[in-house]
XYZ file of C-alpha atoms in Angstrom:
605
model
C -19.700 -10.532 -18.450
C -22.149 -13.347 -19.424
C -25.380 -11.357 -19.288
C -23.651 -8.388 -20.925
C -22.364 -10.418 -23.821
C -25.679 -12.203 -24.309
C -27.584 -8.863 -24.484
C -25.159 -7.488 -26.973
C -25.547 -10.582 -29.224
C -29.336 -10.315 -29.034
C -29.250 -6.568 -29.836
C -27.139 -7.424 -32.940
C -29.643 -10.090 -33.996
C -26.952 -12.826 -33.848
C -28.764 -14.968 -31.410
C -32.321 -15.058 -29.980
C -33.475 -14.727 -26.373
C -34.385 -18.407 -26.292
C -30.897 -19.420 -27.518
C -29.347 -17.148 -24.835
C -31.526 -18.838 -22.172
C -30.490 -22.333 -23.287
C -26.733 -21.295 -23.233
C -27.098 -19.818 -19.726
C -28.730 -23.064 -18.537
C -25.822 -25.021 -20.024
C -23.395 -22.660 -18.316
C -25.207 -23.070 -15.003
C -25.112 -26.899 -15.250
C -21.679 -27.514 -16.796
C -19.786 -24.247 -16.188
C -17.623 -22.627 -18.874
C -18.009 -19.265 -20.507
C -21.137 -18.090 -22.238
C -19.416 -17.734 -25.635
C -18.059 -21.264 -25.453
C -21.469 -22.636 -24.635
C -23.109 -20.744 -27.500
C -20.510 -22.325 -29.783
C -21.192 -25.765 -28.370
C -24.889 -25.401 -29.067
C -24.168 -24.331 -32.612
C -25.837 -20.941 -32.259
C -22.672 -19.015 -33.275
C -19.369 -19.906 -34.864
C -16.089 -19.224 -33.137
C -14.856 -16.954 -35.914
C -18.082 -15.026 -35.736
C -17.863 -14.560 -32.013
C -14.235 -13.332 -32.211
C -15.152 -10.937 -35.048
C -18.093 -9.613 -33.016
C -15.957 -9.010 -29.893
C -13.303 -7.309 -32.047
C -15.803 -4.976 -33.528
C -17.684 -4.348 -30.201
C -14.589 -3.488 -28.217
C -12.564 -1.839 -30.929
C -9.574 -4.213 -30.683
C -7.912 -6.263 -33.438
C -8.679 -9.927 -33.842
C -5.850 -12.445 -34.519
C -5.446 -16.120 -35.207
C -2.806 -17.329 -32.687
C -2.024 -20.378 -34.873
C -0.457 -17.988 -37.375
C 1.916 -16.511 -34.746
C 5.127 -17.827 -33.302
C 5.704 -16.070 -29.952
C 9.222 -15.464 -28.657
C 9.893 -17.612 -25.513
C 11.242 -14.488 -23.766
C 7.832 -12.774 -24.246
C 6.059 -15.877 -22.929
C 8.111 -15.668 -19.731
C 6.751 -12.200 -19.011
C 3.402 -13.752 -17.903
C 3.499 -16.798 -15.667
C 1.343 -19.823 -16.472
C -0.842 -19.207 -13.481
C -1.925 -15.833 -14.772
C -2.328 -17.060 -18.312
C -4.653 -19.852 -17.138
C -6.510 -17.586 -14.692
C -7.375 -14.964 -17.314
C -7.161 -16.923 -20.548
C -4.457 -14.745 -22.050
C -1.308 -15.222 -24.075
C 1.440 -12.675 -24.514
C 2.030 -12.123 -28.236
C 4.696 -9.438 -28.702
C 6.648 -6.827 -26.821
C 7.834 -3.610 -28.487
C 9.677 -1.248 -26.146
C 7.524 -0.620 -23.051
C 4.322 -2.048 -24.675
C 3.237 -5.662 -24.286
C 0.508 -7.029 -26.600
C -1.660 -9.807 -25.130
C -4.360 -11.938 -26.745
C -7.552 -12.359 -24.679
C -10.766 -14.311 -25.000
C -12.550 -11.668 -23.016
C -11.385 -8.121 -24.005
C -13.807 -6.561 -21.512
C -11.844 -7.966 -18.551
C -10.209 -4.736 -17.443
C -9.049 -6.195 -14.153
C -6.955 -8.823 -16.017
C -5.396 -6.004 -18.099
C -4.580 -4.008 -14.979
C -3.188 -7.128 -13.245
C -0.870 -7.727 -16.150
C 0.240 -4.059 -16.146
C 0.887 -4.213 -12.372
C 2.869 -7.531 -12.578
C 4.935 -6.867 -15.707
C 5.427 -3.023 -15.481
C 4.605 -2.708 -19.229
C 1.879 -0.781 -20.989
C -0.645 -3.301 -22.311
C -2.379 -3.458 -25.633
C -5.161 -6.065 -26.256
C -6.074 -8.222 -29.212
C -8.892 -10.718 -29.161
C -8.588 -14.429 -30.057
C -10.811 -17.488 -29.658
C -10.819 -19.387 -26.387
C -9.772 -22.673 -28.148
C -6.713 -20.995 -29.803
C -5.672 -19.579 -26.378
C -5.976 -22.981 -24.738
C -3.814 -24.401 -27.536
C -1.314 -21.576 -27.031
C -1.116 -22.246 -23.261
C -0.672 -25.948 -24.073
C 2.060 -25.352 -26.588
C 3.986 -22.507 -25.037
C 3.721 -23.502 -21.402
C 3.800 -27.261 -21.984
C 0.478 -27.496 -20.072
C -1.797 -30.420 -20.754
C -5.027 -29.703 -22.617
C -7.134 -31.449 -19.966
C -5.899 -29.238 -17.137
C -6.453 -26.047 -19.031
C -9.905 -27.110 -20.236
C -10.741 -28.094 -16.667
C -9.927 -24.541 -15.567
C -12.151 -23.161 -18.395
C -15.049 -25.412 -17.288
C -14.720 -24.807 -13.604
C -15.950 -21.217 -13.664
C -16.722 -18.395 -15.938
C -14.648 -16.209 -13.690
C -10.988 -16.664 -12.573
C -10.301 -17.942 -9.128
C -8.859 -15.876 -6.285
C -6.860 -16.708 -3.211
C -9.507 -15.011 -1.005
C -13.018 -16.222 -0.771
C -16.161 -14.133 0.001
C -16.721 -15.957 3.291
C -13.292 -14.901 4.475
C -14.104 -11.284 5.108
C -16.913 -8.908 5.914
C -17.021 -5.137 6.300
C -17.088 -4.039 9.946
C -18.737 -1.036 11.562
C -16.178 0.578 13.833
C -18.690 1.987 16.324
C -20.888 -1.142 17.094
C -20.029 -4.279 18.950
C -19.625 -7.675 17.252
C -17.294 -10.323 18.688
C -15.761 -7.543 20.669
C -14.652 -5.729 17.474
C -17.635 -4.276 15.602
C -20.909 -5.108 13.761
C -21.348 -5.752 10.063
C -21.485 -2.791 7.702
C -24.667 -1.959 5.920
C -22.963 -2.557 2.563
C -23.233 -6.089 1.183
C -20.296 -8.510 1.316
C -18.670 -9.211 -2.047
C -17.377 -12.254 -3.717
C -13.740 -11.499 -4.501
C -13.823 -14.150 -7.241
C -16.132 -11.867 -9.190
C -13.948 -8.732 -8.984
C -12.193 -9.369 -12.367
C -15.532 -8.906 -14.095
C -16.884 -6.258 -11.699
C -15.041 -3.409 -13.423
C -16.812 -4.081 -16.687
C -20.137 -4.522 -14.896
C -19.706 -1.237 -13.030
C -19.094 0.643 -16.250
C -22.181 -0.925 -17.856
C -24.273 0.041 -14.882
C -23.611 3.735 -15.128
C -23.716 4.412 -18.837
C -27.228 5.859 -18.623
C -26.630 7.691 -15.311
C -26.726 11.497 -15.309
C -24.683 13.173 -12.569
C -27.569 14.789 -10.775
C -26.052 14.537 -7.336
C -23.971 11.991 -5.508
C -26.838 10.307 -3.729
C -28.729 9.513 -6.934
C -25.633 8.287 -8.699
C -24.851 5.825 -5.880
C -28.453 4.633 -5.872
C -28.390 3.813 -9.632
C -25.152 1.907 -9.561
C -24.959 0.735 -5.984
C -24.233 -2.972 -6.375
C -21.480 -2.750 -9.034
C -19.763 0.268 -7.345
C -19.803 -1.465 -3.997
C -18.085 -4.437 -5.586
C -15.588 -2.292 -7.449
C -14.585 -0.400 -4.329
C -14.322 -3.516 -2.131
C -12.345 -5.248 -4.882
C -9.819 -2.296 -5.016
C -9.377 -2.646 -1.312
C -8.940 -6.406 -1.262
C -6.438 -6.355 -4.136
C -4.484 -3.616 -2.404
C -4.172 -6.011 0.566
C -3.054 -8.884 -1.701
C -0.424 -6.596 -3.363
C 0.905 -5.528 0.045
C 0.118 -1.862 -0.585
C 0.506 0.647 2.220
C -1.683 3.277 0.462
C -4.393 3.545 -2.211
C -4.641 6.781 -4.269
C -7.839 7.442 -6.268
C -7.078 10.454 -8.404
C -9.494 12.284 -10.746
C -8.024 13.894 -13.915
C -9.662 15.528 -16.911
C -9.988 12.405 -19.009
C -9.606 9.526 -16.529
C -9.814 8.354 -12.938
C -6.458 6.779 -11.926
C -6.044 4.220 -9.109
C -2.543 3.826 -7.757
C -1.065 1.626 -5.033
C 2.070 2.431 -2.970
C 4.003 -0.829 -2.532
C 7.337 -0.742 -0.534
C 7.284 3.027 -0.765
C 6.930 3.239 -4.583
C 3.750 4.166 -6.468
C 2.291 1.893 -9.164
C -0.620 2.612 -11.440
C -3.046 -0.337 -11.278
C -6.146 0.883 -12.941
C -7.520 3.655 -15.108
C -11.283 4.228 -15.024
C -13.688 6.585 -16.917
C -14.405 9.877 -15.201
C -18.104 9.236 -15.267
C -17.872 6.941 -12.217
C -15.795 9.262 -10.067
C -18.779 10.725 -8.207
C -20.244 7.326 -7.446
C -16.910 5.819 -6.492
C -15.989 8.720 -4.189
C -19.417 8.725 -2.594
C -19.164 5.000 -1.827
C -15.863 5.498 -0.001
C -17.376 8.435 1.898
C -20.407 6.401 2.959
C -18.116 3.538 4.142
C -16.006 6.000 6.205
C -19.028 7.993 7.455
C -18.111 11.260 5.822
C -20.497 13.905 4.416
C -21.154 12.947 0.689
C -22.681 16.354 0.003
C -19.572 18.205 1.117
C -17.178 18.415 -1.861
C -15.517 21.717 -1.234
C -13.535 20.919 1.918
C -11.110 18.138 2.878
C -12.492 15.336 5.097
C -10.955 12.516 7.122
C -12.496 9.230 8.102
C -11.925 5.537 8.759
C -13.059 2.203 7.377
C -12.658 -1.215 9.027
C -12.223 -4.405 7.026
C -12.388 -7.829 8.711
C -10.664 -10.747 7.019
C -11.570 -14.063 8.651
C -11.978 -14.091 12.376
C -8.585 -12.889 13.539
C -7.385 -10.365 10.940
C -8.668 -6.835 10.872
C -7.397 -4.017 8.625
C -8.169 -0.360 9.007
C -8.231 2.128 6.152
C -7.540 5.695 7.100
C -9.401 7.870 4.622
C -8.602 11.356 3.437
C -10.433 13.282 0.691
C -9.158 16.490 -0.901
C -10.908 18.698 -3.497
C -8.770 19.084 -6.618
C -9.291 20.684 -10.023
C -11.222 17.749 -11.552
C -12.888 16.345 -8.425
C -12.061 14.907 -5.026
C -8.860 12.948 -4.617
C -9.132 10.049 -2.112
C -6.173 8.573 -0.318
C -6.501 5.517 1.936
C -3.763 4.377 4.323
C -3.870 0.628 5.076
C -3.265 -0.162 8.752
C -2.815 -3.912 9.190
C -2.084 -4.767 12.801
C -1.064 -8.351 11.811
C 1.811 -6.888 9.817
C 2.909 -4.453 12.543
C 6.465 -5.387 13.534
C 6.894 -4.528 17.214
C 9.981 -6.723 17.840
C 12.781 -4.155 17.868
C 15.394 -6.774 17.103
C 13.825 -7.215 13.656
C 13.339 -3.611 12.674
C 16.866 -3.073 11.339
C 18.817 -1.825 14.378
C 22.525 -2.767 14.635
C 23.582 -4.072 18.013
C 25.117 -0.812 19.447
C 22.192 1.248 18.047
C 19.667 -1.063 19.723
C 21.654 -1.046 22.968
C 21.685 2.755 23.042
C 17.994 3.001 22.151
C 16.949 0.436 24.826
C 19.076 2.162 27.419
C 17.312 5.454 26.680
C 13.670 4.191 26.757
C 14.305 2.267 30.014
C 15.395 5.384 31.931
C 12.788 6.702 34.377
C 12.569 10.128 32.826
C 13.798 12.216 29.872
C 12.764 12.853 26.276
C 13.442 10.463 23.339
C 12.714 11.910 19.937
C 12.266 9.949 16.673
C 12.659 12.020 13.440
C 12.224 11.524 9.739
C 9.823 12.418 6.901
C 6.235 11.128 6.528
C 6.266 7.369 5.808
C 9.714 6.612 7.285
C 8.456 4.209 9.957
C 8.588 6.534 12.969
C 5.232 5.306 14.332
C 6.322 1.661 14.061
C 9.521 2.458 16.069
C 7.543 4.295 18.786
C 4.936 1.506 18.958
C 7.741 -1.020 19.290
C 9.170 0.993 22.234
C 5.765 1.246 23.874
C 5.104 -2.448 23.399
C 8.422 -3.202 25.199
C 7.523 -0.772 28.013
C 3.838 -1.934 28.332
C 3.688 -3.577 31.757
C 0.950 -3.784 34.342
C 2.864 -1.594 36.814
C 3.309 1.212 34.226
C 0.784 3.977 33.253
C 1.334 4.747 29.541
C -0.603 7.562 27.849
C -0.505 8.590 24.246
C -1.922 11.428 22.155
C -1.979 10.663 18.436
C -3.339 12.107 15.212
C -4.643 9.663 14.235
C -4.485 6.561 16.503
C -3.203 4.104 13.917
C -3.131 0.928 16.006
C -4.756 0.285 19.411
C -2.948 -1.638 22.176
C -4.255 -3.287 25.328
C -2.860 -1.589 28.401
C -2.075 1.726 26.714
C -4.358 4.763 27.143
C -4.600 6.249 23.672
C -6.178 9.685 22.954
C -7.212 10.766 19.419
C -6.368 14.423 18.823
C -9.324 16.485 17.557
C -8.239 20.026 16.836
C -11.624 21.156 15.696
C -12.933 20.893 19.275
C -9.775 22.143 20.905
C -8.230 18.715 21.783
C -4.749 19.427 20.529
C -1.391 17.741 21.322
C -0.684 20.497 23.818
C -4.058 20.306 25.589
C -3.917 16.512 25.721
C -0.387 16.624 27.133
C -1.404 19.132 29.797
C -4.294 16.787 30.843
C -1.970 13.766 30.834
C 0.128 15.395 33.630
C -3.011 15.292 35.833
C -3.544 11.545 35.115
C -0.418 10.278 36.998
C 1.423 8.960 33.920
C 4.809 7.108 33.939
C 5.362 7.304 30.148
C 3.866 9.752 27.690
C 3.903 9.500 23.966
C 3.105 12.551 21.819
C 2.360 11.844 18.202
C 4.236 14.905 16.974
C 5.784 18.092 18.331
C 4.413 20.781 15.998
C 4.674 23.989 17.959
C 6.298 25.778 20.917
C 3.483 25.050 23.360
C 3.647 21.189 22.763
C 7.483 21.226 22.907
C 7.527 23.332 26.092
C 5.051 21.032 27.997
C 6.878 17.918 26.703
C 10.243 19.259 27.908
C 8.811 20.192 31.337
C 7.247 16.736 31.644
C 10.582 15.134 30.828
C 12.234 17.236 33.566
C 9.691 16.321 36.221
C 9.941 12.555 36.282
C 8.211 11.366 33.092
C 9.583 9.541 30.111
C 8.371 11.395 26.988
C 8.458 9.837 23.492
C 7.684 11.960 20.472
C 8.440 12.618 16.797
C 9.684 15.596 14.823
C 10.011 16.209 11.064
C 13.728 16.811 10.552
C 16.287 15.417 8.051
C 18.747 13.853 10.605
C 19.345 13.563 14.351
C 21.645 16.644 14.879
C 19.249 19.053 13.100
C 16.567 18.086 15.612
C 18.303 20.154 18.235
C 18.293 23.169 15.941
C 14.573 22.613 15.376
C 13.790 22.637 19.044
C 15.853 25.819 19.523
C 14.112 27.534 16.623
C 10.736 26.672 18.244
C 11.841 28.800 21.166
C 12.914 26.140 23.714
C 15.901 27.423 25.756
C 19.223 25.593 25.142
C 19.618 24.616 28.816
C 16.150 22.971 28.760
C 16.978 20.966 25.608
C 20.299 19.816 26.935
C 18.749 18.776 30.282
C 15.682 16.980 28.939
C 16.631 15.213 25.672
C 18.427 11.941 26.277
C 18.461 10.437 22.719
C 17.527 11.325 19.184
C 16.881 8.734 16.498
C 16.546 9.533 12.795
C 15.318 6.919 10.352
C 14.499 6.033 6.763
C 12.968 2.984 5.077
C 14.983 1.233 2.267
C 13.635 -1.507 0.069
C 14.999 -4.997 0.535
C 16.403 -7.012 -2.291
C 13.965 -9.733 -3.393
C 15.423 -13.009 -2.177
C 13.861 -15.015 -5.017
C 15.725 -13.178 -7.837
C 18.810 -11.915 -6.016
C 21.961 -11.832 -8.128
C 25.402 -10.283 -7.771
C 25.847 -6.826 -9.230
C 29.189 -5.386 -10.536
C 29.792 -1.831 -9.333
C 33.059 0.061 -10.031
C 35.413 0.795 -7.192
C 35.317 4.558 -7.815
C 31.512 4.551 -7.645
C 31.668 2.719 -4.252
C 34.267 5.146 -2.902
C 32.015 7.997 -3.978
C 29.143 6.506 -1.946
C 31.448 6.429 1.173
C 33.171 3.089 1.249
C 36.899 3.129 2.039
C 39.068 2.014 -0.886
C 40.080 -1.247 0.768
C 36.436 -2.217 1.473
C 35.240 -1.049 -2.015
C 37.761 -3.384 -3.728
C 36.545 -6.518 -1.906
C 32.843 -5.570 -1.577
C 30.223 -7.810 -3.216
C 27.024 -6.007 -4.173
C 23.733 -7.579 -4.987
C 20.455 -6.571 -6.726
C 17.140 -8.193 -7.708
C 16.834 -8.904 -11.437
C 13.013 -8.929 -11.177
C 10.560 -11.767 -10.914
C 6.779 -12.355 -10.443
C 7.224 -12.522 -6.706
C 8.351 -8.838 -6.606
C 6.352 -7.630 -9.599
C 9.614 -7.316 -11.499
C 10.860 -4.522 -9.250
C 13.827 -6.430 -7.785
C 12.650 -5.435 -4.250
C 10.257 -6.986 -1.738
C 9.668 -5.575 1.728
C 11.573 -2.795 3.497
C 14.093 -2.374 6.307
C 14.797 0.628 8.466
C 18.046 2.624 8.470
C 18.783 4.224 11.796
C 20.894 7.108 13.036
C 20.971 6.823 16.845
C 22.508 9.833 18.708
C 22.563 9.530 22.502
C 23.015 12.961 24.105
C 26.435 12.616 25.813
C 28.087 15.290 27.985
C 30.048 16.694 25.082
C 26.966 17.131 23.001
C 25.202 18.810 25.884
C 28.035 21.329 26.139
C 27.704 22.043 22.367
C 23.949 22.691 22.773
C 24.602 25.106 25.605
C 27.189 26.871 23.442
C 24.675 27.177 20.543
C 26.780 25.022 18.165
C 25.589 24.391 14.655
C 24.063 21.016 13.513
C 27.236 20.138 11.565
C 29.382 20.611 14.665
C 27.040 18.388 16.716
C 27.090 15.829 13.885
C 30.939 15.686 13.806
C 31.055 15.222 17.557
C 28.338 12.542 17.532
C 30.104 10.497 14.787
C 33.423 10.803 16.729
C 31.579 9.394 19.799
C 30.270 6.363 17.772
C 27.054 7.511 16.120
C 26.471 6.016 12.689
C 24.829 8.374 10.166
C 21.957 7.156 7.976
C 24.357 6.792 5.059
C 26.698 4.688 7.225
C 23.808 2.527 8.325
C 22.750 2.055 4.749
C 26.290 1.015 3.822
C 26.191 -1.641 6.420
C 22.991 -3.051 4.869
C 24.658 -3.058 1.452
C 27.622 -5.013 2.822
C 25.128 -7.470 4.382
C 23.473 -7.956 0.965
C 20.104 -6.681 2.272
C 19.646 -3.710 -0.053
C 21.362 -1.938 -3.013
C 23.602 1.021 -3.570
C 20.885 2.587 -5.719
C 18.394 2.351 -2.935
C 20.769 3.807 -0.339
C 21.497 6.849 -2.676
C 17.719 7.247 -3.016
C 16.974 7.540 0.656
C 20.067 9.070 2.243
C 22.407 12.012 1.631
C 26.180 11.794 1.660
C 27.995 12.818 4.774
């Protein structure tokens, strides 16, 4: 912001170029913000600087000494964030929080406050000295420590340093993993001011074509995009959505399965931002009429590597970009920690350790099916076993497993890959998804001829998977002979352990969920009241709910008779299968999740 503020003050004839040069030299030698150094040198008064910023950014100016802030409002922003961004919460009215800032151009600080508090944010500008006094008074923080932070840098500190990560080219070798990307590394500490810099850099750019736009604003856009990625990692996001609308460009993160808006940018940068993502993922920046898919690799330190699976889609106001974060260091492949109950885990382990047969994992997109399958493959991955997988896409790569990326545009489909696998002497085959009759038929035949086949289907529960296979055209006798276990799953959010409190829920409401009256009377329920650790959501992390249905002889007979899914379900429950709702109720009794969350992800039985 320093150069930008200085140029604005010169353009308004408030300071001269020589005065700016002296202030920048002082900033270089002693640290601190440019405005503070201009005040120190006597080139501008504090009141005049605040008035100038107020007029320039169109936000009100206030004198914090004239306000008494409610302690409950102060608690909405932790001291670390107040010190980091030099902000003070002033008032909260409904869903709107008003904050006082020394730097109203710091859009990243505003978005960080929005993300952490969940409130809409309005900004007022105040002097740095009054904000330091406010932090001292309201947070009981010594003046020296706050001033020390102010002097240490003109930009807030971050947990990640620039030296900790570089962009990696997926196709070239470096340390056995890839070479550095052509794009420059960025200093994450600068990201809070990069958004403002990026906007400044493109004000004079005309959208001639994507290539020229990127050339004009390359450095700030590179920093902006990389900053969005790094902050998604820090927030624990699983997906990044960059969405163009008529009047804005919205950036959202999906954290623990729920979407949060973290940034709103002007539409003028959408072409440059989208093009930068396309360049990083090696997509065609000139093609804006058709969907495209690609991949970006980000290396953090020497041992941690994160992939971003990129998908672009033309929409009414431009291309929407969605990035799925694939962090192998966070991949949980220990099946005892996924959420299985003991009997469920025993049944699943028994099935995957059989020499042949078909094991199917079902559920909607984002329900953790891939993690469950990878956990099974990791358990089965031994030197005396030939494991082959066909996936679309290959999300994580494992040593000792032969993984094939499906490419339908050249004819490499699940069915063709599966057919080729049978000529490669496999012991275990994993098919990413059964989508059609051909894939299902080859998979069933492989399961009947001495191979263990693992795959997924998109169905709502385990019993309806049988109906889905029959509807695809597979004969009932083939289904009953080949399928040995079906597992359905969902992901429920865990209660945040740092703000977990007991929750009172009426007995009738618990009975309606499915608890017997005796259990409902004595049941203790919990919830998260919200804290900075969970971004005030009350939840942190997720756990899987499982419905494990082994195909016993009674169920095989029902399949051969053409029984309905509801009949199969009743028999499975009688034989000991716990439905998804029942699995969720167990997690509620254990204090892991909430009634509200179970109702969100499961249907009543």
